[in-house]
Short mmCIF file of C-alpha atoms and ligand atoms in Angstrom, two decimals:
data_model
loop_
_atom_site.label_atom_id
_atom_site.label_comp_id
_atom_site.label_asym_id
_atom_site.label_seq_id
_atom_site.Cartn_x
_atom_site.Cartn_y
_atom_site.Cartn_z
CA MET D 1 23.61 0.78 -41.63
CA SER D 2 21.80 -1.65 -43.91
CA LEU D 3 24.40 -4.24 -42.88
CA PHE D 4 23.45 -3.63 -39.29
CA ILE D 5 19.76 -4.08 -40.07
CA GLN D 6 20.54 -7.36 -41.78
CA SER D 7 22.54 -8.52 -38.76
CA VAL D 8 19.56 -8.12 -36.41
CA GLN D 9 17.83 -11.40 -35.78
CA LEU D 10 14.59 -11.40 -33.86
CA LYS D 11 12.87 -14.47 -32.54
CA PRO D 12 9.09 -14.16 -32.93
CA GLY D 13 7.28 -16.27 -30.35
CA ALA D 14 10.12 -16.05 -27.81
CA LYS D 15 9.17 -15.04 -24.26
CA THR D 16 11.02 -11.73 -24.61
CA ALA D 17 8.87 -9.23 -26.51
CA LEU D 18 10.05 -8.31 -30.01
CA PHE D 19 10.62 -4.66 -29.11
CA ARG D 20 12.87 -5.74 -26.23
CA GLN D 21 14.86 -7.99 -28.56
CA LEU D 22 15.30 -5.11 -30.99
CA TYR D 23 16.17 -2.69 -28.18
CA ALA D 24 18.81 -5.15 -26.90
CA ALA D 25 20.29 -5.61 -30.39
CA ILE D 26 20.64 -1.86 -30.98
CA LYS D 27 22.02 -1.24 -27.50
CA GLN D 28 24.55 -4.03 -27.92
CA ALA D 29 25.62 -2.54 -31.26
CA ILE D 30 26.09 0.89 -29.65
CA LEU D 31 28.02 -0.47 -26.70
CA THR D 32 30.32 -2.60 -28.83
CA GLY D 33 30.95 0.25 -31.28
CA ALA D 34 29.19 -1.36 -34.25
CA LEU D 35 26.98 1.75 -34.22
CA GLN D 36 29.17 4.80 -33.72
CA PRO D 37 28.30 8.01 -31.84
CA GLY D 38 26.48 10.47 -34.10
CA MET D 39 25.33 7.80 -36.59
CA GLN D 40 21.78 8.23 -37.79
CA LEU D 41 19.52 5.26 -37.25
CA PRO D 42 17.41 4.00 -40.14
CA PRO D 43 13.84 5.26 -40.44
CA THR D 44 11.44 3.03 -38.56
CA ARG D 45 9.79 1.84 -41.80
CA ASP D 46 13.15 0.36 -43.00
CA PHE D 47 13.36 -1.73 -39.87
CA CYS D 48 9.69 -2.75 -40.18
CA ARG D 49 10.23 -3.92 -43.74
CA ALA D 50 13.51 -5.73 -43.16
CA LEU D 51 12.46 -7.43 -39.95
CA ALA D 52 8.79 -7.93 -40.76
CA VAL D 53 7.67 -6.32 -37.51
CA SER D 54 5.09 -3.64 -36.75
CA ARG D 55 6.01 0.03 -36.58
CA GLN D 56 4.95 0.03 -32.92
CA THR D 57 7.61 -2.60 -32.18
CA VAL D 58 10.32 -0.37 -33.64
CA LEU D 59 8.89 2.76 -31.99
CA ASN D 60 8.87 1.08 -28.57
CA ALA D 61 12.50 0.01 -28.98
CA TYR D 62 13.57 3.50 -30.09
CA GLU D 63 11.67 5.19 -27.28
CA LEU D 64 13.28 3.00 -24.67
CA LEU D 65 16.74 3.77 -26.07
CA LEU D 66 15.90 7.49 -26.17
CA ALA D 67 14.69 7.37 -22.56
CA GLU D 68 17.88 5.63 -21.44
CA GLY D 69 20.10 8.10 -23.28
CA TYR D 70 21.56 5.80 -25.95
CA LEU D 71 19.84 7.74 -28.71
CA LEU D 72 19.17 11.40 -29.36
CA GLY D 73 16.49 13.08 -31.43
CA GLU D 74 12.86 12.46 -32.03
CA VAL D 75 11.22 9.46 -33.58
CA GLY D 76 10.04 10.59 -37.01
CA LYS D 77 12.51 13.49 -37.30
CA GLY D 78 15.79 11.62 -37.25
CA THR D 79 17.31 9.54 -34.48
CA TYR D 80 21.04 9.46 -33.77
CA VAL D 81 23.41 7.49 -31.56
CA HIS D 82 24.26 9.67 -28.57
CA HIS D 83 27.82 10.99 -28.45
CA GLN D 84 28.06 10.22 -24.71
CA LEU D 85 26.88 6.92 -23.35
CA PRO D 86 24.92 6.89 -20.09
CA ALA D 87 27.12 5.82 -17.17
CA CYS D 88 25.53 2.56 -16.24
CA SER D 89 26.60 -0.72 -14.83
CA GLU D 90 25.98 -2.74 -17.94
CA THR D 91 28.20 -0.61 -20.14
CA LYS D 92 31.34 -2.46 -19.19
CA SER D 93 29.93 -5.93 -19.38
CA LEU D 94 28.30 -5.41 -22.74
CA SER D 95 31.17 -3.55 -24.33
CA ALA D 96 33.50 -6.47 -23.71
CA PRO D 97 31.45 -9.56 -24.44
CA SER D 98 32.98 -12.72 -23.09
CA PRO D 99 34.32 -15.33 -25.51
CA VAL D 100 31.43 -17.60 -24.52
CA ALA D 101 28.85 -14.98 -25.52
CA GLN D 102 30.63 -14.46 -28.82
CA GLY D 103 30.88 -18.11 -29.81
CA GLU D 104 28.51 -19.05 -32.62
CA ASN D 105 27.45 -22.30 -31.00
CA ALA D 106 27.73 -21.17 -27.40
CA PRO D 107 24.86 -22.35 -25.19
CA GLY D 108 22.27 -19.65 -24.46
CA LEU D 109 20.85 -18.20 -21.28
CA SER D 110 17.80 -19.52 -19.49
CA GLN D 111 14.58 -17.49 -19.59
CA ARG D 112 15.40 -16.48 -16.03
CA GLY D 113 18.87 -15.35 -17.08
CA LEU D 114 17.42 -13.29 -19.91
CA ARG D 115 14.97 -11.71 -17.51
CA TYR D 116 17.82 -10.78 -15.16
CA ALA D 117 19.70 -9.14 -18.02
CA ASP D 118 16.58 -7.27 -19.00
CA THR D 119 15.77 -5.98 -15.53
CA VAL D 120 19.36 -5.03 -14.64
CA GLY D 121 19.46 -3.10 -17.91
CA GLN D 122 16.66 -0.95 -16.47
CA SER D 123 18.77 0.30 -13.56
CA HIS D 124 21.73 2.65 -13.41
CA VAL D 125 24.39 2.06 -10.77
CA HIS D 126 26.72 5.02 -10.41
CA GLN D 127 30.36 4.01 -10.36
CA ASP D 128 32.11 7.19 -11.47
CA LYS D 129 33.16 10.32 -9.60
CA THR D 130 30.31 12.03 -7.76
CA ARG D 131 29.02 15.15 -9.51
CA VAL D 132 26.63 17.76 -8.27
CA PHE D 133 23.03 16.55 -7.73
CA ARG D 134 23.90 12.83 -7.69
CA VAL D 135 20.95 11.13 -6.03
CA SER D 136 20.89 9.02 -2.87
CA MET D 137 24.57 9.47 -2.09
CA PRO D 138 25.76 10.34 1.42
CA GLY D 139 28.42 13.02 1.96
CA LEU D 140 31.56 10.92 1.92
CA ASP D 141 33.56 14.03 2.87
CA ALA D 142 31.89 13.84 6.29
CA PHE D 143 32.66 10.20 7.06
CA PRO D 144 35.35 9.53 9.72
CA PHE D 145 37.44 7.15 7.62
CA ASP D 146 40.43 7.52 10.00
CA THR D 147 38.38 6.13 12.84
CA TRP D 148 37.05 3.34 10.64
CA ALA D 149 40.60 2.43 9.51
CA ARG D 150 41.86 2.43 13.11
CA LEU D 151 39.04 0.13 14.23
CA GLU D 152 39.62 -2.19 11.32
CA ALA D 153 43.37 -2.36 11.97
CA ARG D 154 42.64 -3.20 15.61
CA ARG D 155 40.37 -6.03 14.56
CA TRP D 156 43.07 -7.46 12.29
CA ARG D 157 45.50 -7.78 15.19
CA HIS D 158 43.65 -11.00 15.92
CA HIS D 159 42.74 -12.76 12.75
CA GLU D 160 41.78 -16.27 13.90
CA ASP D 161 38.06 -15.44 14.16
CA LYS D 162 37.88 -13.96 10.65
CA LEU D 163 39.37 -16.52 8.33
CA GLY D 164 36.76 -19.26 8.31
CA TYR D 165 33.03 -19.17 7.68
CA SER D 166 30.66 -17.34 10.00
CA ASP D 167 27.02 -17.35 11.01
CA SER D 168 24.68 -16.89 8.01
CA ALA D 169 22.52 -14.54 10.07
CA GLY D 170 25.44 -12.20 10.63
CA TYR D 171 27.77 -11.26 13.47
CA GLN D 172 25.82 -11.82 16.69
CA PRO D 173 27.14 -8.75 18.60
CA LEU D 174 26.20 -6.55 15.64
CA ARG D 175 22.69 -7.98 15.52
CA GLU D 176 22.34 -7.32 19.27
CA LEU D 177 23.39 -3.70 18.82
CA LEU D 178 21.13 -3.23 15.80
CA ALA D 179 18.13 -4.59 17.73
CA VAL D 180 18.72 -1.99 20.46
CA TYR D 181 19.33 0.81 17.92
CA LEU D 182 16.23 0.00 15.86
CA LYS D 183 14.06 -0.23 18.97
CA ALA D 184 15.29 3.13 20.26
CA SER D 185 15.36 5.08 17.01
CA ARG D 186 12.54 3.53 14.98
CA GLY D 187 10.39 1.71 17.53
CA VAL D 188 11.06 -1.59 15.72
CA ASN D 189 9.82 -4.53 17.81
CA CYS D 190 12.46 -7.20 17.54
CA HIS D 191 15.25 -9.15 19.16
CA ALA D 192 18.60 -10.03 17.60
CA GLY D 193 17.33 -13.46 16.50
CA GLN D 194 14.95 -11.80 14.02
CA ILE D 195 17.71 -9.88 12.26
CA ILE D 196 19.65 -11.19 9.26
CA ILE D 197 22.57 -9.13 8.00
CA THR D 198 22.55 -8.88 4.22
CA SER D 199 24.94 -7.67 1.53
CA GLY D 200 23.28 -4.28 1.16
CA SER D 201 19.51 -4.00 1.45
CA GLN D 202 19.51 -5.04 -2.22
CA GLN D 203 20.12 -8.64 -1.15
CA ALA D 204 17.10 -8.52 1.15
CA LEU D 205 14.99 -7.07 -1.67
CA TYR D 206 16.12 -9.94 -3.87
CA LEU D 207 15.76 -12.76 -1.35
CA LEU D 208 12.31 -11.76 -0.07
CA PRO D 209 10.30 -12.18 -3.30
CA THR D 210 12.31 -15.29 -4.13
CA VAL D 211 11.24 -16.97 -0.90
CA LEU D 212 7.77 -15.45 -0.45
CA LEU D 213 6.29 -15.36 -3.95
CA ASP D 214 5.72 -17.77 -6.81
CA PRO D 215 5.87 -16.77 -10.49
CA GLY D 216 2.59 -15.07 -11.38
CA ASP D 217 1.89 -13.86 -7.83
CA ALA D 218 1.11 -10.15 -7.60
CA ALA D 219 2.95 -7.45 -5.65
CA TRP D 220 2.10 -3.78 -5.17
CA VAL D 221 4.89 -1.30 -5.70
CA GLU D 222 4.80 2.44 -5.13
CA TYR D 223 4.51 4.29 -8.41
CA PRO D 224 6.80 6.04 -9.13
CA GLY D 225 9.11 3.91 -7.03
CA TYR D 226 12.49 2.32 -6.39
CA ARG D 227 13.86 0.27 -9.29
CA GLY D 228 16.09 -1.67 -6.90
CA ALA D 229 12.92 -3.20 -5.45
CA ILE D 230 10.98 -3.54 -8.70
CA ALA D 231 13.77 -5.32 -10.61
CA PRO D 232 13.90 -8.40 -8.31
CA LEU D 233 10.11 -8.72 -8.57
CA LEU D 234 10.30 -8.68 -12.37
CA ALA D 235 13.19 -11.15 -12.28
CA ALA D 236 11.09 -13.46 -10.07
CA GLN D 237 8.28 -13.35 -12.67
CA VAL D 238 6.01 -11.57 -10.25
CA GLU D 239 3.08 -9.51 -11.54
CA VAL D 240 4.20 -5.99 -10.63
CA CYS D 241 1.17 -3.85 -9.70
CA PRO D 242 1.88 -0.10 -9.77
CA VAL D 243 -0.01 1.74 -7.03
CA PRO D 244 0.06 5.57 -7.22
CA VAL D 245 1.29 7.75 -4.37
CA ASP D 246 -0.12 11.12 -3.31
CA VAL D 247 0.61 13.54 -0.45
CA ASP D 248 -0.28 10.80 2.04
CA GLY D 249 1.94 8.19 0.42
CA LEU D 250 0.81 4.88 -1.07
CA ASP D 251 -2.85 4.98 -2.15
CA VAL D 252 -3.99 1.89 -0.27
CA ALA D 253 -7.61 2.15 -1.44
CA TYR D 254 -6.42 2.16 -5.08
CA GLY D 255 -4.26 -0.90 -4.50
CA ALA D 256 -7.04 -2.74 -2.66
CA SER D 257 -9.58 -2.09 -5.40
CA HIS D 258 -7.29 -2.68 -8.43
CA TYR D 259 -5.11 -5.51 -7.13
CA PRO D 260 -6.98 -7.23 -4.30
CA HIS D 261 -5.17 -10.49 -5.04
CA ALA D 262 -1.66 -9.14 -4.26
CA LYS D 263 0.49 -11.15 -1.86
CA LEU D 264 3.17 -8.59 -1.13
CA VAL D 265 3.54 -4.81 -0.87
CA TYR D 266 6.79 -2.87 -1.20
CA VAL D 267 6.67 0.54 0.47
CA THR D 268 8.98 3.37 1.66
CA PRO D 269 6.68 4.91 4.30
CA SER D 270 9.18 7.18 6.09
CA HIS D 271 10.36 8.95 2.96
CA GLN D 272 8.91 7.88 -0.36
CA LEU D 273 11.44 7.37 -3.11
CA PRO D 274 11.47 9.50 -5.25
CA LEU D 275 8.78 12.01 -4.24
CA GLY D 276 9.73 12.35 -0.58
CA MET D 277 6.36 12.32 1.19
CA THR D 278 5.79 10.52 4.51
CA MET D 279 2.98 7.99 4.60
CA SER D 280 0.17 9.26 6.83
CA LEU D 281 -0.89 7.33 9.92
CA GLN D 282 -4.30 6.71 8.40
CA ARG D 283 -2.76 5.09 5.33
CA ARG D 284 -0.35 3.06 7.45
CA LEU D 285 -3.22 1.65 9.48
CA ALA D 286 -5.24 1.00 6.30
CA LEU D 287 -2.30 -0.86 4.76
CA LEU D 288 -1.78 -2.99 7.86
CA ALA D 289 -5.49 -3.81 8.07
CA TRP D 290 -5.58 -4.80 4.40
CA ALA D 291 -2.38 -6.89 4.69
CA LYS D 292 -3.77 -8.70 7.73
CA GLN D 293 -7.06 -9.43 6.02
CA GLN D 294 -5.40 -10.60 2.78
CA ARG D 295 -2.54 -12.41 4.55
CA ALA D 296 -0.10 -10.36 2.45
CA TRP D 297 3.48 -9.46 3.32
CA VAL D 298 4.57 -5.83 3.57
CA ILE D 299 8.22 -4.91 2.95
CA GLU D 300 9.03 -1.65 4.70
CA ASP D 301 12.19 -0.19 3.13
CA ASP D 302 13.44 2.33 5.70
CA TYR D 303 16.52 3.37 3.74
CA ASP D 304 17.17 6.94 4.94
CA SER D 305 14.93 7.67 7.91
CA GLU D 306 17.90 8.82 10.04
CA TYR D 307 17.77 11.99 7.99
CA ARG D 308 14.84 14.07 9.08
CA TYR D 309 15.64 17.70 9.54
CA ASN D 310 12.56 18.80 11.46
CA GLY D 311 12.05 16.70 14.54
CA ALA D 312 12.83 13.10 15.39
CA PRO D 313 12.40 10.24 12.89
CA LEU D 314 8.88 8.83 12.74
CA ALA D 315 8.17 5.43 14.21
CA SER D 316 8.39 2.64 11.69
CA LEU D 317 5.43 0.88 10.10
CA GLN D 318 6.73 -2.31 11.67
CA SER D 319 6.19 -0.80 15.13
CA LEU D 320 2.44 -0.57 14.39
CA ASP D 321 2.16 -4.12 13.09
CA GLN D 322 0.29 -6.45 15.46
CA SER D 323 -0.02 -9.38 13.08
CA GLY D 324 3.52 -10.09 11.91
CA ASN D 325 2.96 -9.06 8.29
CA VAL D 326 5.71 -6.44 8.10
CA ILE D 327 9.31 -7.17 7.16
CA TYR D 328 11.56 -4.26 8.00
CA VAL D 329 14.53 -3.69 5.66
CA GLY D 330 17.38 -1.28 6.41
CA THR D 331 20.69 -0.27 4.91
CA LEU D 332 24.00 1.22 6.01
CA SER D 333 24.49 2.70 2.54
CA LYS D 334 22.99 6.08 3.40
CA VAL D 335 24.02 6.49 7.00
CA LEU D 336 27.61 5.25 6.39
CA PHE D 337 28.66 4.59 2.78
CA PRO D 338 27.33 2.37 -0.05
CA GLY D 339 30.63 0.58 -0.75
CA LEU D 340 30.29 -1.09 2.65
CA ARG D 341 27.49 -3.29 1.23
CA LEU D 342 25.82 -3.87 4.58
CA GLY D 343 22.07 -4.04 5.08
CA TYR D 344 19.68 -6.05 7.20
CA MET D 345 16.17 -7.39 7.43
CA VAL D 346 14.05 -7.76 10.54
CA LEU D 347 11.78 -10.74 10.09
CA PRO D 348 8.65 -12.07 11.73
CA GLU D 349 9.74 -15.17 13.68
CA ALA D 350 8.22 -17.62 11.19
CA LEU D 351 10.35 -16.28 8.35
CA VAL D 352 13.73 -16.42 10.07
CA GLN D 353 14.61 -20.02 9.15
CA PRO D 354 13.43 -19.92 5.50
CA MET D 355 15.24 -16.64 4.90
CA LEU D 356 18.39 -17.94 6.58
CA GLN D 357 18.34 -20.95 4.28
CA ALA D 358 17.97 -18.71 1.24
CA LYS D 359 20.76 -16.43 2.42
CA THR D 360 23.02 -19.45 2.93
CA ILE D 361 22.37 -20.65 -0.61
CA VAL D 362 23.15 -17.24 -2.09
CA ASP D 363 26.41 -16.38 -0.32
CA LYS D 364 26.78 -18.35 2.95
CA HIS D 365 27.17 -15.08 4.86
CA THR D 366 28.02 -11.42 4.42
CA GLY D 367 31.72 -10.50 4.84
CA ILE D 368 32.57 -10.65 8.53
CA VAL D 369 35.26 -7.96 8.91
CA PRO D 370 33.03 -4.98 7.98
CA GLN D 371 30.40 -6.35 10.37
CA MET D 372 32.95 -6.49 13.19
CA VAL D 373 34.22 -2.98 12.47
CA LEU D 374 30.65 -1.67 12.39
CA THR D 375 30.03 -3.34 15.76
CA ASP D 376 32.94 -1.41 17.28
CA PHE D 377 31.90 1.76 15.46
CA MET D 378 28.48 1.49 17.09
CA ALA D 379 29.61 0.27 20.50
CA GLU D 380 32.14 3.10 20.89
CA GLY D 381 29.65 5.83 20.02
CA HIS D 382 31.04 6.81 16.60
CA PHE D 383 27.86 5.72 14.85
CA GLY D 384 25.61 7.99 16.92
CA ARG D 385 28.04 10.89 16.57
CA HIS D 386 28.29 10.44 12.81
CA ILE D 387 24.50 10.42 12.44
CA LYS D 388 24.24 13.61 14.49
CA ARG D 389 27.00 15.37 12.57
CA SER D 390 25.89 14.27 9.12
CA ARG D 391 22.27 15.13 9.88
CA LYS D 392 23.34 18.69 10.67
CA LEU D 393 25.52 18.87 7.57
CA TYR D 394 22.83 17.51 5.22
CA ALA D 395 20.27 19.91 6.72
CA GLN D 396 22.61 22.76 5.71
CA ARG D 397 23.04 21.27 2.25
CA GLN D 398 19.30 20.84 1.86
CA ALA D 399 18.82 24.45 2.95
CA ALA D 400 21.35 25.52 0.28
CA LEU D 401 19.38 23.67 -2.37
CA LEU D 402 16.05 25.07 -1.15
CA HIS D 403 17.58 28.55 -1.24
CA ALA D 404 18.80 28.02 -4.81
CA LEU D 405 15.33 26.78 -5.79
CA ASP D 406 13.82 29.85 -4.20
CA THR D 407 16.17 32.28 -5.93
CA THR D 408 18.20 31.10 -8.95
CA LEU D 409 15.72 28.49 -10.17
CA LYS D 410 12.51 30.10 -8.94
CA ASP D 411 11.01 30.66 -12.39
CA GLU D 412 11.94 27.21 -13.67
CA LEU D 413 11.35 24.65 -10.94
CA SER D 414 8.95 24.03 -8.08
CA CYS D 415 9.61 21.56 -5.30
CA ALA D 416 7.41 19.31 -3.27
CA ALA D 417 7.80 19.78 0.48
CA SER D 418 10.19 17.33 2.06
CA ASP D 419 11.73 17.45 5.49
CA GLY D 420 14.11 14.57 5.17
CA GLY D 421 16.31 12.34 3.08
CA LEU D 422 19.21 12.95 0.77
CA ASP D 423 17.30 14.12 -2.32
CA LEU D 424 14.61 16.58 -3.32
CA ALA D 425 12.04 16.04 -6.09
CA VAL D 426 11.36 19.08 -8.27
CA HIS D 427 8.90 19.70 -11.10
CA PHE D 428 9.20 21.93 -14.16
CA ARG D 429 7.14 25.10 -14.06
CA ARG D 430 6.32 24.62 -17.75
CA GLU D 431 6.22 21.77 -20.19
CA ARG D 432 9.67 20.34 -20.82
CA ASP D 433 11.23 17.25 -22.33
CA GLU D 434 12.61 15.65 -19.17
CA GLN D 435 15.10 13.48 -21.03
CA ALA D 436 16.44 16.44 -23.02
CA VAL D 437 17.06 18.31 -19.73
CA VAL D 438 18.83 15.27 -18.24
CA GLN D 439 21.08 14.86 -21.29
CA ALA D 440 21.91 18.57 -21.54
CA GLY D 441 22.70 18.60 -17.81
CA LEU D 442 25.05 15.63 -18.19
CA ALA D 443 26.81 17.33 -21.08
CA ALA D 444 27.30 20.38 -18.81
CA GLY D 445 28.75 18.23 -16.00
CA ILE D 446 25.57 18.28 -13.90
CA GLU D 447 24.21 14.92 -12.92
CA LEU D 448 20.43 14.92 -13.23
CA ARG D 449 17.96 12.10 -12.86
CA GLY D 450 14.49 12.41 -14.35
CA LEU D 451 11.53 11.40 -12.20
CA SER D 452 10.32 9.19 -15.03
CA TYR D 453 13.34 6.96 -14.28
CA TYR D 454 11.28 5.85 -11.27
CA ALA D 455 8.11 5.48 -13.32
CA MET D 456 9.62 2.83 -15.63
CA PRO D 457 7.21 3.75 -18.46
CA THR D 458 8.58 1.00 -20.65
CA VAL D 459 7.68 -1.69 -18.13
CA LEU D 460 4.61 -0.35 -16.35
CA PRO D 461 1.65 1.77 -17.51
CA ALA D 462 2.17 5.45 -16.59
CA PRO D 463 0.24 6.55 -13.48
CA ALA D 464 -2.49 9.09 -14.18
CA ASN D 465 -1.13 11.64 -11.69
CA PHE D 466 2.52 11.39 -12.77
CA LEU D 467 4.34 14.72 -13.33
CA PRO D 468 7.75 14.80 -14.99
CA GLY D 469 10.60 16.48 -13.14
CA LEU D 470 13.97 15.82 -11.57
CA LEU D 471 15.32 14.25 -8.42
CA LEU D 472 18.17 16.41 -7.12
CA GLY D 473 20.61 14.92 -4.60
CA PHE D 474 22.05 17.43 -2.15
CA SER D 475 23.86 15.42 0.54
CA SER D 476 27.06 14.47 -1.28
CA VAL D 477 28.31 17.91 -2.34
CA THR D 478 29.14 21.18 -0.59
CA GLU D 479 26.87 24.21 -0.34
CA LYS D 480 29.12 26.04 -2.78
CA GLU D 481 28.87 23.21 -5.31
CA ILE D 482 25.08 23.21 -4.89
CA ALA D 483 24.91 26.96 -5.66
CA GLN D 484 27.19 26.48 -8.70
CA GLY D 485 25.16 23.46 -9.81
CA ALA D 486 21.94 25.49 -9.58
CA ALA D 487 23.45 28.25 -11.72
CA GLY D 488 24.59 25.62 -14.24
CA LEU D 489 21.15 24.02 -14.26
CA LEU D 490 19.53 27.40 -14.91
CA GLN D 491 21.86 27.85 -17.87
CA VAL D 492 20.93 24.40 -19.19
CA LEU D 493 17.21 25.13 -18.89
CA ARG D 494 17.57 28.52 -20.61
CA THR D 495 19.59 27.03 -23.44
CA LEU D 496 16.88 24.47 -24.03
CA LYS D 497 14.15 27.10 -24.33
C1 PLP Y 1 14.70 3.15 -1.68
C2 PLP Y 1 16.10 2.63 -1.48
N1 PLP Y 1 16.27 1.52 -0.75
C3 PLP Y 1 17.49 1.03 -0.51
C4 PLP Y 1 18.62 1.65 -1.02
C5 PLP Y 1 19.99 1.12 -0.66
O1 PLP Y 1 20.40 0.04 -1.34
P1 PLP Y 1 21.67 -0.79 -0.83
O2 PLP Y 1 21.50 -1.06 0.63
O3 PLP Y 1 21.62 -2.04 -1.62
O4 PLP Y 1 22.88 0.04 -1.11
C6 PLP Y 1 18.49 2.76 -1.81
C7 PLP Y 1 19.68 3.40 -2.41
O5 PLP Y 1 19.63 4.26 -3.24
C8 PLP Y 1 17.20 3.29 -2.03
O6 PLP Y 1 17.04 4.41 -2.75
#
């Protein structure tokens, strides 16, 4: 272990904070096997002495690694390398460093590149087999893959129109259909010319701050909120301003008084991620009035509004916007499947050209064949039928989870009301170590995500009203698996007593 300490080289004065450098060094050592599962980490004072850094620097690094599941234990009482690494996207890339990264004299990354690495390291992208309670995952068992395969095969009978480059904005017939669908289902005011098809909504969330904000500009984000939206803001050197949410959604008055200088707002008004509330009309109008007055952009991420189990979906925020401040972002990841990587943004007219140029620079255009298949899927009525069927199925799955929360888990968990989406936020009935619950759940084959994952405590100051808890996904597994998962979760919670 002392060899490891000696191998750590921190750069005081670099743009990346010392604790982040230390965190990265320890994580790299764990992922490459230099620090083995079960190994005890040195006491913080050893690191302080050897590296000439403050104890707080070491504590911050340890706490981040504990929160992300690389370490186990408690700072001060012994900290160990976890025997099971968290399943996250960076595991593969870091465990097999490229020859360039290994070379002694290899050129380094830019500050921007380092920031990307840092922000991606904050997010987990599930790539393994779905387990009970996985969040934000549609029920792939309900998707009509046969129909999709048949439509795709039919498209390939004529290949001439698929082999070259296509329109950066996306397949025109698809954009026409989307404009009609969004108008009818969400009240979105737009024509096809305002829609750009993106590679997942993630690409829209990346391109928008890149084009609309300069480094140092401020943006409000819901807190807790979606890391997929926060990471591109951090990568773009934007000042991320956490605005708390309550039963009415984003606290606009808080944002306006604490961050009046913000130039952009990211919001999930239909179904807040992760807490699940719907933004009230009063708050929506207040947000639009503030954005108009401040000449700020509002990104409305309407990722899962198809799934409301009591009544029709609410009209979008964009439909209330009279001033052209709102950019509407949507995804096919929830309503179809995430591997499709199709999303879209609906832009005020003035933004269409600049965003098209940015999209062209990034990837010329999104893959054309899935767009064509989706066009047929929509035009032939499969899309509408799938939404109807899956909505019914997910309502049953949500009811199964609510039943389990009302019976099996009644004494342990409480849940906030939610009438939509693919996930349900729950809180502990008594004080618990959220990360310990998540880790014990994983060890028992139950996939849990702590609510503090969305609070990013290592990047942003914790909101005053934040309550720890779990986000439980219900849409991707059967009712029977939900009941079994609830029984397993109860066992986990009892064992941790
Ligand atoms: C709030 C939110 N927006 C968007 C998405 C979808 O992202 P993508 O379209 O890149 O798959 C998700 C997926 O989990 C989400 O939770």
